[in-house]
């Protein structure tokens, strides 16, 4: 119908040659958000034509990570399931003489390249096999090793990029390139074009590193008479030093971050800002807000800076936004089972550590002392210039106060009200520091009243007793 908007169809087309990393998932996210914003479809296409490097376990990893992040797809395809399709188009190109069989050996090609380089010419295939009559080529192909090349015309091609505007390339620089190693072994640039056409893709959204593939793909599209596509080449992701992202950051997969205790919403919120920003430069965004506001005119051309501290900040933020119940459930999966034995104690420990956590795994490190007192040096109990005798005395009086509180009343509020009088009298640091260390064995921890409640009367007294034993050895 006149004026009717075309149904948007985008695809995320990873090659399963490694697990899903930040680069890949940022591409997936921008595709997904654009599809959601436009009421369109998001297609997942596994580009596994490179059989040597593709692995089923990487495909599984990609799918699992996308699902975990909530980037659900509407349709799923795998290129190796579609080989006969590519074969069909190779036949068409050969038939129309837009492609030809090439019998050049590696040595021939190497010699040509060296000759071109020595003349200061940018190397490209010189077209030796272009002129072999197709019938002769077909005959030779029966028992001679060959590849399929596409004929690339000497002309300029342009495409519309939603981030960069009109982009023009000179095809003359490219030369006839290989589209298939054999009829059953299509290569990336070719299979990609066929699928974009067959899957009715409207927009190609992918990383900037693919921009040099675009003129090659357009040349194939034109040879086959496919309609042009709209492109959006996303800016590179740069490391904190504005250089390319380090191998270490790139090598880490989404599943690694998941294992380390990052939340999906934190990762998505962090990634959406790698190249895009909403109006008023807000940073914390719900998934609905991202979907509503996403558009390519707010995607920058310059690289997005990958700053791990920012990811940690978002993660801490989203951990605190979880209810204590949800957080407890998530943590139950990653702590030693004996920690959950006393559920009440576990929930209290979660509530108190929640404020300080950046990652879920921080809990296991930060809260271990709640479940088992770590060994510590008695010197840690010393506040400023206090004498050992005074610390011991203060701890003894603290224990006396604790003894007088009943088990039922042994909560933060009551402990605090009973202790503060004493602490004001003797000095807060002098009373509360040794108590906190006695209960935690740590240099930094939640406050002593929170800890006393979580540990319970018996354990708190046991730990104070232990601290006094340590001190007595020093006297
Ligand atoms: N298979 C390509 C890759 O993993 C996809 C490129 C594209 O999106 O066109 O980088």
Tab-separated table of C-alpha atoms and ligand atoms in Angstrom:
chain	number	residue	atom	x	y	z
A	1	UNK	CA	0.000	0.000	0.000
A	2	UNK	CA	1.215	3.490	-0.790
A	3	UNK	CA	3.126	5.053	2.099
A	4	UNK	CA	3.093	1.866	4.129
A	5	UNK	CA	6.306	1.330	6.059
A	6	UNK	CA	8.299	-1.765	5.199
A	7	UNK	CA	8.433	-4.324	7.981
A	8	UNK	CA	11.923	-4.034	9.454
A	9	UNK	CA	13.935	-7.263	9.479
A	10	UNK	CA	17.425	-7.279	10.923
A	11	UNK	CA	19.842	-10.065	11.672
A	12	UNK	CA	22.680	-10.828	14.013
A	13	UNK	CA	25.007	-13.100	12.062
A	14	UNK	CA	27.801	-14.397	14.282
A	15	UNK	CA	30.371	-16.897	13.098
A	16	UNK	CA	30.626	-19.576	15.801
A	17	UNK	CA	34.413	-19.472	15.890
A	18	UNK	CA	34.563	-18.352	19.512
A	19	UNK	CA	32.255	-17.610	22.409
A	20	UNK	CA	30.104	-14.481	22.370
A	21	UNK	CA	32.128	-11.472	23.475
A	22	UNK	CA	31.337	-7.806	24.084
A	23	UNK	CA	31.896	-6.825	20.451
A	24	UNK	CA	29.410	-9.401	19.208
A	25	UNK	CA	26.800	-8.794	21.801
A	26	UNK	CA	26.856	-5.015	21.288
A	27	UNK	CA	26.028	-5.708	17.615
A	28	UNK	CA	23.276	-8.114	18.663
A	29	UNK	CA	21.872	-5.573	21.107
A	30	UNK	CA	21.719	-2.715	18.605
A	31	UNK	CA	20.000	-4.979	16.079
A	32	UNK	CA	17.554	-6.194	18.694
A	33	UNK	CA	16.761	-2.693	19.977
A	34	UNK	CA	16.235	-1.392	16.464
A	35	UNK	CA	13.881	-4.299	15.682
A	36	UNK	CA	11.945	-3.700	18.904
A	37	UNK	CA	11.785	0.038	18.308
A	38	UNK	CA	10.435	-0.495	14.811
A	39	UNK	CA	8.120	-3.371	15.680
A	40	UNK	CA	10.241	-5.517	13.360
A	41	UNK	CA	11.888	-8.946	13.472
A	42	UNK	CA	15.251	-9.925	14.906
A	43	UNK	CA	16.858	-12.889	13.203
A	44	UNK	CA	19.737	-14.977	14.494
A	45	UNK	CA	21.830	-16.438	11.702
A	46	UNK	CA	24.725	-18.701	12.533
A	47	UNK	CA	27.360	-18.139	9.840
A	48	UNK	CA	29.257	-21.397	10.073
A	49	UNK	CA	30.509	-21.826	6.519
A	50	UNK	CA	34.079	-21.793	7.790
A	51	UNK	CA	33.905	-25.412	8.861
A	52	UNK	CA	37.410	-25.584	10.184
A	53	UNK	CA	36.967	-22.802	12.701
A	54	UNK	CA	33.250	-23.179	13.543
A	55	UNK	CA	32.292	-25.277	16.551
A	56	UNK	CA	28.865	-26.379	17.845
A	57	UNK	CA	29.885	-25.473	21.412
A	58	UNK	CA	30.450	-21.857	20.351
A	59	UNK	CA	27.030	-21.808	18.711
A	60	UNK	CA	25.571	-23.044	22.012
A	61	UNK	CA	27.510	-20.408	23.919
A	62	UNK	CA	26.226	-17.647	21.623
A	63	UNK	CA	22.621	-18.776	21.984
A	64	UNK	CA	22.857	-19.237	25.744
A	65	UNK	CA	24.442	-15.834	26.270
A	66	UNK	CA	21.877	-14.066	24.087
A	67	UNK	CA	19.027	-15.777	25.922
A	68	UNK	CA	20.535	-14.953	29.292
A	69	UNK	CA	20.737	-11.299	28.286
A	70	UNK	CA	17.110	-11.378	27.140
A	71	UNK	CA	17.973	-10.781	23.472
A	72	UNK	CA	15.484	-13.289	22.154
A	73	UNK	CA	15.297	-13.952	18.433
A	74	UNK	CA	12.243	-14.394	16.226
A	75	UNK	CA	13.852	-16.736	13.698
A	76	UNK	CA	16.964	-18.893	13.687
A	77	UNK	CA	19.042	-20.145	10.737
A	78	UNK	CA	22.328	-21.971	10.282
A	79	UNK	CA	24.216	-21.524	7.037
A	80	UNK	CA	25.477	-25.103	6.779
A	81	UNK	CA	21.817	-26.187	6.673
A	82	UNK	CA	21.354	-24.048	3.578
A	83	UNK	CA	24.189	-25.158	1.303
A	84	UNK	CA	21.889	-26.112	-1.595
A	85	UNK	CA	20.614	-22.528	-1.647
A	86	UNK	CA	24.063	-21.111	-2.217
A	87	UNK	CA	24.753	-23.738	-4.825
A	88	UNK	CA	21.712	-22.548	-6.730
A	89	UNK	CA	22.988	-18.964	-6.850
A	90	UNK	CA	26.516	-20.004	-7.793
A	91	UNK	CA	24.961	-21.791	-10.770
A	92	UNK	CA	23.017	-18.646	-11.701
A	93	UNK	CA	26.121	-16.466	-11.528
A	94	UNK	CA	28.120	-18.916	-13.646
A	95	UNK	CA	25.273	-19.184	-16.113
A	96	UNK	CA	24.998	-15.411	-16.436
A	97	UNK	CA	28.794	-15.189	-16.720
A	98	UNK	CA	28.949	-12.933	-13.678
A	99	UNK	CA	31.174	-15.536	-12.065
A	100	UNK	CA	33.779	-17.931	-13.407
A	101	UNK	CA	35.919	-20.840	-12.382
A	102	UNK	CA	39.489	-20.025	-11.523
A	103	UNK	CA	42.258	-22.625	-11.760
A	104	UNK	CA	45.175	-20.484	-10.670
A	105	UNK	CA	47.551	-22.197	-8.290
A	106	UNK	CA	48.771	-20.584	-5.115
A	107	UNK	CA	52.173	-20.133	-6.721
A	108	UNK	CA	50.607	-18.302	-9.718
A	109	UNK	CA	48.768	-15.963	-7.378
A	110	UNK	CA	51.798	-15.332	-5.239
A	111	UNK	CA	53.914	-14.530	-8.276
A	112	UNK	CA	51.274	-12.085	-9.584
A	113	UNK	CA	51.034	-10.404	-6.221
A	114	UNK	CA	54.794	-9.970	-5.922
A	115	UNK	CA	54.993	-8.536	-9.437
A	116	UNK	CA	52.234	-6.030	-8.644
A	117	UNK	CA	53.850	-5.021	-5.399
A	118	UNK	CA	57.219	-4.505	-7.007
A	119	UNK	CA	55.507	-2.054	-9.388
A	120	UNK	CA	53.906	-0.251	-6.442
A	121	UNK	CA	50.414	-1.419	-7.432
A	122	UNK	CA	47.924	-2.511	-4.762
A	123	UNK	CA	47.652	-6.266	-5.340
A	124	UNK	CA	44.442	-7.752	-6.693
A	125	UNK	CA	43.545	-10.764	-8.805
A	126	UNK	CA	44.673	-10.024	-12.358
A	127	UNK	CA	41.855	-11.926	-14.066
A	128	UNK	CA	43.901	-14.702	-15.726
A	129	UNK	CA	40.994	-17.212	-15.731
A	130	UNK	CA	38.315	-14.669	-16.695
A	131	UNK	CA	38.786	-15.377	-20.355
A	132	UNK	CA	38.636	-19.180	-20.251
A	133	UNK	CA	35.550	-20.128	-22.281
A	134	UNK	CA	32.871	-21.392	-19.829
A	135	UNK	CA	32.473	-24.745	-21.616
A	136	UNK	CA	36.196	-25.391	-21.354
A	137	UNK	CA	36.180	-24.282	-17.706
A	138	UNK	CA	33.245	-26.609	-16.949
A	139	UNK	CA	35.107	-29.492	-18.541
A	140	UNK	CA	38.350	-28.789	-16.715
A	141	UNK	CA	36.438	-28.369	-13.461
A	142	UNK	CA	35.512	-32.054	-13.481
A	143	UNK	CA	38.986	-33.115	-12.472
A	144	UNK	CA	40.937	-29.933	-11.766
A	145	UNK	CA	41.049	-28.069	-8.486
A	146	UNK	CA	39.386	-24.662	-8.775
A	147	UNK	CA	37.491	-21.911	-7.001
A	148	UNK	CA	34.641	-19.608	-8.070
A	149	UNK	CA	35.335	-15.908	-8.556
A	150	UNK	CA	32.853	-13.125	-9.124
A	151	UNK	CA	33.514	-10.540	-11.865
A	152	UNK	CA	33.925	-7.158	-10.309
A	153	UNK	CA	33.257	-4.205	-12.589
A	154	UNK	CA	35.581	-1.179	-12.591
A	155	UNK	CA	33.192	1.355	-11.141
A	156	UNK	CA	32.178	3.144	-7.977
A	157	UNK	CA	29.426	1.889	-5.690
A	158	UNK	CA	27.687	3.816	-2.935
A	159	UNK	CA	25.477	2.782	-0.088
A	160	UNK	CA	23.464	4.542	2.531
A	161	UNK	CA	24.711	4.152	6.062
A	162	UNK	CA	22.426	5.354	8.856
A	163	UNK	CA	25.435	6.413	10.919
A	164	UNK	CA	27.852	7.641	8.246
A	165	UNK	CA	25.540	8.876	5.499
A	166	UNK	CA	26.513	8.151	1.906
A	167	UNK	CA	29.619	5.982	1.617
A	168	UNK	CA	31.335	5.454	-1.740
A	169	UNK	CA	33.926	2.828	-2.694
A	170	UNK	CA	35.893	2.215	-5.850
A	171	UNK	CA	35.297	-1.404	-6.874
A	172	UNK	CA	38.250	-1.082	-9.249
A	173	UNK	CA	40.555	-1.569	-6.272
A	174	UNK	CA	39.058	-4.890	-5.305
A	175	UNK	CA	39.477	-7.254	-8.221
A	176	UNK	CA	37.543	-10.483	-8.880
A	177	UNK	CA	37.423	-12.210	-5.517
A	178	UNK	CA	36.610	-15.761	-4.507
A	179	UNK	CA	32.981	-16.372	-3.502
A	180	UNK	CA	33.204	-20.139	-3.091
A	181	UNK	CA	35.952	-22.692	-2.705
A	182	UNK	CA	33.651	-25.122	-4.540
A	183	UNK	CA	29.935	-25.305	-5.300
A	184	UNK	CA	29.341	-26.663	-1.799
A	185	UNK	CA	31.750	-24.387	-0.012
A	186	UNK	CA	30.510	-20.803	-0.236
A	187	UNK	CA	32.527	-18.103	1.503
A	188	UNK	CA	31.374	-15.467	3.933
A	189	UNK	CA	30.752	-12.502	1.594
A	190	UNK	CA	28.682	-14.597	-0.746
A	191	UNK	CA	26.586	-16.643	1.688
A	192	UNK	CA	25.924	-13.451	3.649
A	193	UNK	CA	24.457	-11.680	0.593
A	194	UNK	CA	22.300	-14.634	-0.431
A	195	UNK	CA	20.871	-14.945	3.045
A	196	UNK	CA	20.195	-11.242	3.479
A	197	UNK	CA	18.170	-11.428	0.287
A	198	UNK	CA	16.396	-14.707	0.987
A	199	UNK	CA	15.573	-13.701	4.539
A	200	UNK	CA	14.156	-10.358	3.420
A	201	UNK	CA	16.587	-8.425	5.532
A	202	UNK	CA	15.985	-4.678	5.339
A	203	UNK	CA	18.882	-3.290	7.401
A	204	UNK	CA	22.392	-4.600	7.929
A	205	UNK	CA	23.622	-3.539	11.355
A	206	UNK	CA	27.149	-4.680	12.136
A	207	UNK	CA	30.558	-3.560	13.363
A	208	UNK	CA	32.657	-1.021	11.505
A	209	UNK	CA	35.281	-3.697	10.820
A	210	UNK	CA	32.908	-5.012	8.123
A	211	UNK	CA	32.670	-1.769	6.185
A	212	UNK	CA	35.256	-2.920	3.635
A	213	UNK	CA	33.145	-6.017	2.947
A	214	UNK	CA	30.144	-3.913	2.033
A	215	UNK	CA	31.256	-2.931	-1.528
A	216	UNK	CA	32.102	-6.583	-2.232
A	217	UNK	CA	28.680	-7.647	-1.060
A	218	UNK	CA	26.995	-4.912	-3.082
A	219	UNK	CA	28.832	-6.129	-6.175
A	220	UNK	CA	27.356	-9.608	-5.647
A	221	UNK	CA	23.899	-8.169	-4.956
A	222	UNK	CA	24.034	-6.163	-8.168
A	223	UNK	CA	25.164	-9.173	-10.181
A	224	UNK	CA	22.166	-11.107	-8.911
A	225	UNK	CA	19.753	-8.199	-9.241
A	226	UNK	CA	18.986	-8.067	-5.513
A	227	UNK	CA	17.574	-4.791	-4.126
A	228	UNK	CA	19.945	-2.588	-2.105
A	229	UNK	CA	19.971	-2.701	1.682
A	230	UNK	CA	20.335	0.012	4.268
A	231	UNK	CA	23.435	-0.228	6.455
A	232	UNK	CA	24.500	0.855	9.910
A	233	UNK	CA	28.167	0.212	10.668
A	234	UNK	CA	28.586	0.524	14.402
A	235	UNK	CA	31.593	2.348	15.852
A	236	UNK	CA	34.504	0.324	17.145
A	237	UNK	CA	34.764	-0.473	20.818
A	238	UNK	CA	37.953	1.086	22.146
A	239	UNK	CA	39.922	0.360	25.290
A	240	UNK	CA	40.239	2.939	28.080
A	241	UNK	CA	43.364	4.369	26.370
A	242	UNK	CA	41.266	5.052	23.234
A	243	UNK	CA	43.261	2.402	21.394
A	244	UNK	CA	41.874	-0.888	20.162
A	245	UNK	CA	40.293	-2.969	22.881
A	246	UNK	CA	42.920	-5.132	24.497
A	247	UNK	CA	43.072	-8.826	23.655
A	248	UNK	CA	42.335	-9.612	27.290
A	249	UNK	CA	39.081	-7.630	27.322
A	250	UNK	CA	38.067	-9.002	23.943
A	251	UNK	CA	39.005	-12.536	24.838
A	252	UNK	CA	36.648	-12.563	27.781
A	253	UNK	CA	33.265	-13.932	26.852
A	254	UNK	CA	29.834	-12.976	28.124
A	255	UNK	CA	29.677	-16.341	29.854
A	256	UNK	CA	32.899	-15.428	31.719
A	257	UNK	CA	31.292	-12.204	32.914
A	258	UNK	CA	28.209	-14.165	33.886
A	259	UNK	CA	30.328	-16.552	35.958
A	260	UNK	CA	32.024	-13.605	37.627
A	261	UNK	CA	28.668	-12.376	38.846
A	262	UNK	CA	27.583	-9.667	36.427
A	263	UNK	CA	23.854	-9.173	35.935
A	264	UNK	CA	22.302	-9.183	32.458
A	265	UNK	CA	20.701	-5.765	32.863
A	266	UNK	CA	24.039	-4.239	33.914
A	267	UNK	CA	25.760	-5.655	30.833
A	268	UNK	CA	22.999	-4.460	28.521
A	269	UNK	CA	22.912	-0.983	30.069
A	270	UNK	CA	26.700	-0.743	29.847
A	271	UNK	CA	26.736	-1.920	26.219
A	272	UNK	CA	23.963	0.293	24.968
A	273	UNK	CA	26.089	3.314	25.848
A	274	UNK	CA	29.031	2.020	23.813
A	275	UNK	CA	28.289	4.190	20.832
A	276	UNK	CA	24.733	5.319	21.545
A	277	UNK	CA	23.275	7.769	24.026
A	278	UNK	CA	19.695	8.709	24.830
A	279	UNK	CA	18.310	12.234	25.065
A	280	UNK	CA	19.547	14.242	28.057
A	281	UNK	CA	22.440	11.825	28.364
A	282	UNK	CA	20.777	9.718	31.028
A	283	UNK	CA	22.799	6.635	31.880
A	284	UNK	CA	20.579	4.285	33.855
A	285	UNK	CA	17.955	2.932	31.482
A	286	UNK	CA	15.334	0.251	31.681
A	287	UNK	CA	15.054	-2.167	28.749
A	288	UNK	CA	11.713	-0.539	27.818
A	289	UNK	CA	13.333	2.905	27.726
A	290	UNK	CA	16.124	1.604	25.518
A	291	UNK	CA	13.614	0.070	23.103
A	292	UNK	CA	11.524	3.211	23.033
A	293	UNK	CA	14.365	5.623	22.486
A	294	UNK	CA	16.796	3.698	20.321
A	295	UNK	CA	17.595	5.207	16.942
A	296	UNK	CA	20.657	5.344	14.728
A	297	UNK	CA	20.801	9.113	14.662
A	298	UNK	CA	22.034	8.994	18.228
A	299	UNK	CA	24.800	6.521	17.378
A	300	UNK	CA	28.188	8.201	17.128
A	301	UNK	CA	30.813	7.614	14.467
A	302	UNK	CA	33.756	7.656	16.847
A	303	UNK	CA	34.628	4.615	18.924
A	304	UNK	CA	32.843	3.815	22.170
A	305	UNK	CA	35.152	3.570	25.174
A	306	UNK	CA	35.089	0.308	27.104
A	307	UNK	CA	35.549	1.174	30.737
A	308	UNK	CA	35.331	-1.779	33.093
A	309	UNK	CA	34.842	0.478	36.150
A	310	UNK	CA	31.674	1.714	34.562
A	311	UNK	CA	30.448	-1.837	34.078
A	312	UNK	CA	31.191	-2.499	37.761
A	313	UNK	CA	29.297	0.631	38.721
A	314	UNK	CA	26.234	-0.462	36.749
A	315	UNK	CA	26.477	-3.928	38.220
A	316	UNK	CA	26.573	-2.606	41.791
A	317	UNK	CA	23.651	-0.362	40.960
A	318	UNK	CA	21.539	-3.212	39.585
A	319	UNK	CA	22.492	-5.522	42.456
A	320	UNK	CA	21.153	-2.925	44.891
A	321	UNK	CA	18.017	-2.597	42.796
A	322	UNK	CA	17.232	-6.309	43.341
A	323	UNK	CA	14.985	-7.316	46.217
A	324	UNK	CA	16.774	-9.149	49.042
A	325	UNK	CA	14.802	-12.267	48.103
A	326	UNK	CA	15.899	-12.234	44.458
A	327	UNK	CA	19.486	-11.526	45.364
A	328	UNK	CA	19.442	-14.354	47.916
A	329	UNK	CA	18.187	-16.754	45.253
A	330	UNK	CA	20.956	-15.736	42.840
A	331	UNK	CA	23.611	-16.086	45.520
A	332	UNK	CA	22.405	-19.478	46.717
A	333	UNK	CA	23.732	-20.910	43.477
A	334	UNK	CA	27.267	-19.667	43.952
A	335	UNK	CA	28.079	-20.086	47.638
A	336	UNK	CA	29.186	-23.231	49.483
A	337	UNK	CA	26.050	-25.228	50.401
A	338	UNK	CA	26.791	-25.069	54.147
A	339	UNK	CA	26.293	-21.297	54.079
A	340	UNK	CA	22.627	-21.803	53.282
A	341	UNK	CA	22.060	-24.242	56.140
A	342	UNK	CA	20.900	-21.407	58.392
A	343	UNK	CA	18.604	-19.598	55.960
A	344	UNK	CA	17.834	-16.729	58.300
A	345	UNK	CA	21.486	-15.969	58.830
A	346	UNK	CA	22.151	-16.202	55.101
A	347	UNK	CA	19.385	-13.729	54.232
A	348	UNK	CA	20.675	-11.265	56.834
A	349	UNK	CA	24.216	-11.586	55.502
A	350	UNK	CA	22.959	-10.885	51.986
A	351	UNK	CA	21.046	-7.808	53.105
A	352	UNK	CA	24.043	-6.332	54.845
A	353	UNK	CA	26.589	-7.117	52.107
A	354	UNK	CA	24.274	-5.932	49.319
A	355	UNK	CA	25.342	-2.319	49.806
A	356	UNK	CA	28.969	-3.066	49.109
A	357	UNK	CA	28.788	-5.624	46.327
A	358	UNK	CA	29.912	-4.890	42.781
A	359	UNK	CA	29.654	-8.453	41.549
A	360	UNK	CA	27.714	-11.434	42.843
A	361	UNK	CA	30.974	-13.265	43.435
A	362	UNK	CA	32.096	-10.447	45.761
A	363	UNK	CA	29.673	-11.895	48.270
A	364	UNK	CA	31.550	-15.149	48.598
A	365	UNK	CA	34.764	-13.236	49.271
A	366	UNK	CA	33.303	-10.507	51.465
A	367	UNK	CA	30.947	-12.629	53.543
A	368	UNK	CA	33.002	-15.755	54.182
A	369	UNK	CA	33.848	-14.508	57.690
A	370	UNK	CA	30.167	-14.615	58.602
A	371	UNK	CA	30.153	-18.353	58.125
A	372	UNK	CA	33.628	-19.045	59.379
A	373	UNK	CA	35.898	-16.720	61.312
A	374	UNK	CA	39.121	-16.209	59.364
A	375	UNK	CA	42.379	-16.200	61.288
A	376	UNK	CA	43.716	-12.710	61.933
A	377	UNK	CA	46.632	-11.101	63.737
A	378	UNK	CA	45.720	-9.884	67.253
A	379	UNK	CA	47.274	-6.487	66.380
A	380	UNK	CA	44.261	-5.864	64.172
A	381	UNK	CA	42.168	-5.519	67.323
A	382	UNK	CA	44.158	-2.455	68.373
A	383	UNK	CA	42.522	0.908	67.862
A	384	UNK	CA	45.119	3.682	67.591
A	385	UNK	CA	47.356	3.695	70.692
A	386	UNK	CA	45.154	1.526	72.896
A	387	UNK	CA	46.865	-0.799	75.315
A	388	UNK	CA	46.207	-4.520	75.066
A	389	UNK	CA	44.836	-4.458	78.611
A	390	UNK	CA	42.219	-1.820	77.743
A	391	UNK	CA	41.101	-3.671	74.643
A	392	UNK	CA	40.760	-6.845	76.632
A	393	UNK	CA	38.819	-5.012	79.316
A	394	UNK	CA	36.482	-3.371	76.777
A	395	UNK	CA	35.822	-6.682	75.087
A	396	UNK	CA	35.076	-8.299	78.434
A	397	UNK	CA	32.545	-5.599	79.299
A	398	UNK	CA	31.023	-5.913	75.838
A	399	UNK	CA	30.606	-9.638	76.426
A	400	UNK	CA	28.914	-8.874	79.773
A	401	UNK	CA	26.469	-6.543	78.009
A	402	UNK	CA	25.757	-9.173	75.339
A	403	UNK	CA	25.174	-11.821	78.027
A	404	UNK	CA	22.436	-9.695	79.560
A	405	UNK	CA	20.478	-9.421	76.304
A	406	UNK	CA	18.116	-12.344	75.768
A	407	UNK	CA	18.341	-14.440	72.583
A	408	UNK	CA	15.034	-13.012	71.276
A	409	UNK	CA	16.137	-9.434	71.854
A	410	UNK	CA	19.518	-9.953	70.273
A	411	UNK	CA	18.957	-7.650	67.303
A	412	UNK	CA	20.805	-4.674	65.892
A	413	UNK	CA	18.585	-2.050	67.491
A	414	UNK	CA	18.691	-3.393	71.033
A	415	UNK	CA	22.375	-4.270	70.846
A	416	UNK	CA	23.098	-0.761	69.628
A	417	UNK	CA	21.035	0.910	72.358
A	418	UNK	CA	22.786	-1.110	75.080
A	419	UNK	CA	26.246	-0.716	73.621
A	420	UNK	CA	26.218	2.955	72.732
A	421	UNK	CA	26.047	4.137	76.321
A	422	UNK	CA	29.159	2.166	77.096
A	423	UNK	CA	30.865	3.212	73.850
A	424	UNK	CA	30.229	6.889	74.491
A	425	UNK	CA	31.740	6.507	77.913
A	426	UNK	CA	34.905	4.671	76.854
A	427	UNK	CA	35.266	6.138	73.372
A	428	UNK	CA	33.564	4.814	70.252
A	429	UNK	CA	36.725	3.721	68.480
A	430	UNK	CA	38.060	2.108	71.645
A	431	UNK	CA	34.957	-0.071	72.045
A	432	UNK	CA	33.561	-0.546	68.570
A	433	UNK	CA	36.747	-1.190	66.598
A	434	UNK	CA	37.909	-4.170	68.681
A	435	UNK	CA	34.367	-5.495	68.727
A	436	UNK	CA	34.031	-5.235	64.953
A	437	UNK	CA	37.380	-6.946	64.412
A	438	UNK	CA	36.560	-9.634	66.965
A	439	UNK	CA	33.351	-10.394	65.073
A	440	UNK	CA	34.749	-10.179	61.531
A	441	UNK	CA	38.507	-10.743	61.742
A	442	UNK	CA	38.727	-8.110	59.015
A	443	UNK	CA	40.055	-4.663	58.432
A	444	UNK	CA	36.827	-3.615	56.725
A	445	UNK	CA	33.374	-5.113	57.174
A	446	UNK	CA	29.791	-4.085	57.922
A	447	UNK	CA	29.280	-2.399	61.325
A	448	UNK	CA	29.532	-4.359	64.599
A	449	UNK	CA	25.823	-4.225	65.481
A	450	UNK	CA	24.759	-5.589	62.114
A	451	UNK	CA	27.360	-8.303	62.476
A	452	UNK	CA	26.367	-9.207	66.026
A	453	UNK	CA	22.772	-9.688	64.955
A	454	UNK	CA	23.698	-11.788	61.918
A	455	UNK	CA	26.049	-14.012	63.922
A	456	UNK	CA	23.617	-14.401	66.814
A	457	UNK	CA	24.353	-14.169	70.504
A	458	UNK	CA	26.191	-17.445	70.895
A	459	UNK	CA	28.551	-17.000	67.976
A	460	UNK	CA	29.174	-13.325	68.776
A	461	UNK	CA	30.195	-14.276	72.323
A	462	UNK	CA	32.341	-17.106	71.047
A	463	UNK	CA	34.200	-14.723	68.750
A	464	UNK	CA	34.725	-12.144	71.495
A	465	UNK	CA	36.103	-14.953	73.661
A	466	UNK	CA	38.435	-15.967	70.857
A	467	UNK	CA	39.702	-12.376	70.488
A	468	UNK	CA	40.412	-12.220	74.208
A	469	UNK	CA	42.337	-15.472	74.069
A	470	UNK	CA	44.470	-14.045	71.243
A	471	UNK	CA	45.108	-10.918	73.284
A	472	UNK	CA	45.945	-12.789	76.439
A	473	UNK	CA	48.826	-14.427	74.603
A	474	UNK	CA	50.179	-10.957	73.933
A	475	UNK	CA	49.994	-9.693	77.480
B	1	LIG	N1	29.636	-13.586	10.227
B	1	LIG	C1	30.061	-12.218	10.304
B	1	LIG	C2	30.786	-11.998	11.635
B	1	LIG	O1	30.689	-12.819	12.502
B	1	LIG	C3	28.850	-11.324	10.215
B	1	LIG	C4	29.025	-10.083	9.454
B	1	LIG	C5	27.709	-9.413	9.158
B	1	LIG	O2	26.975	-9.115	10.105
B	1	LIG	O3	27.417	-9.218	8.020
B	1	LIG	O4	31.451	-11.025	11.826
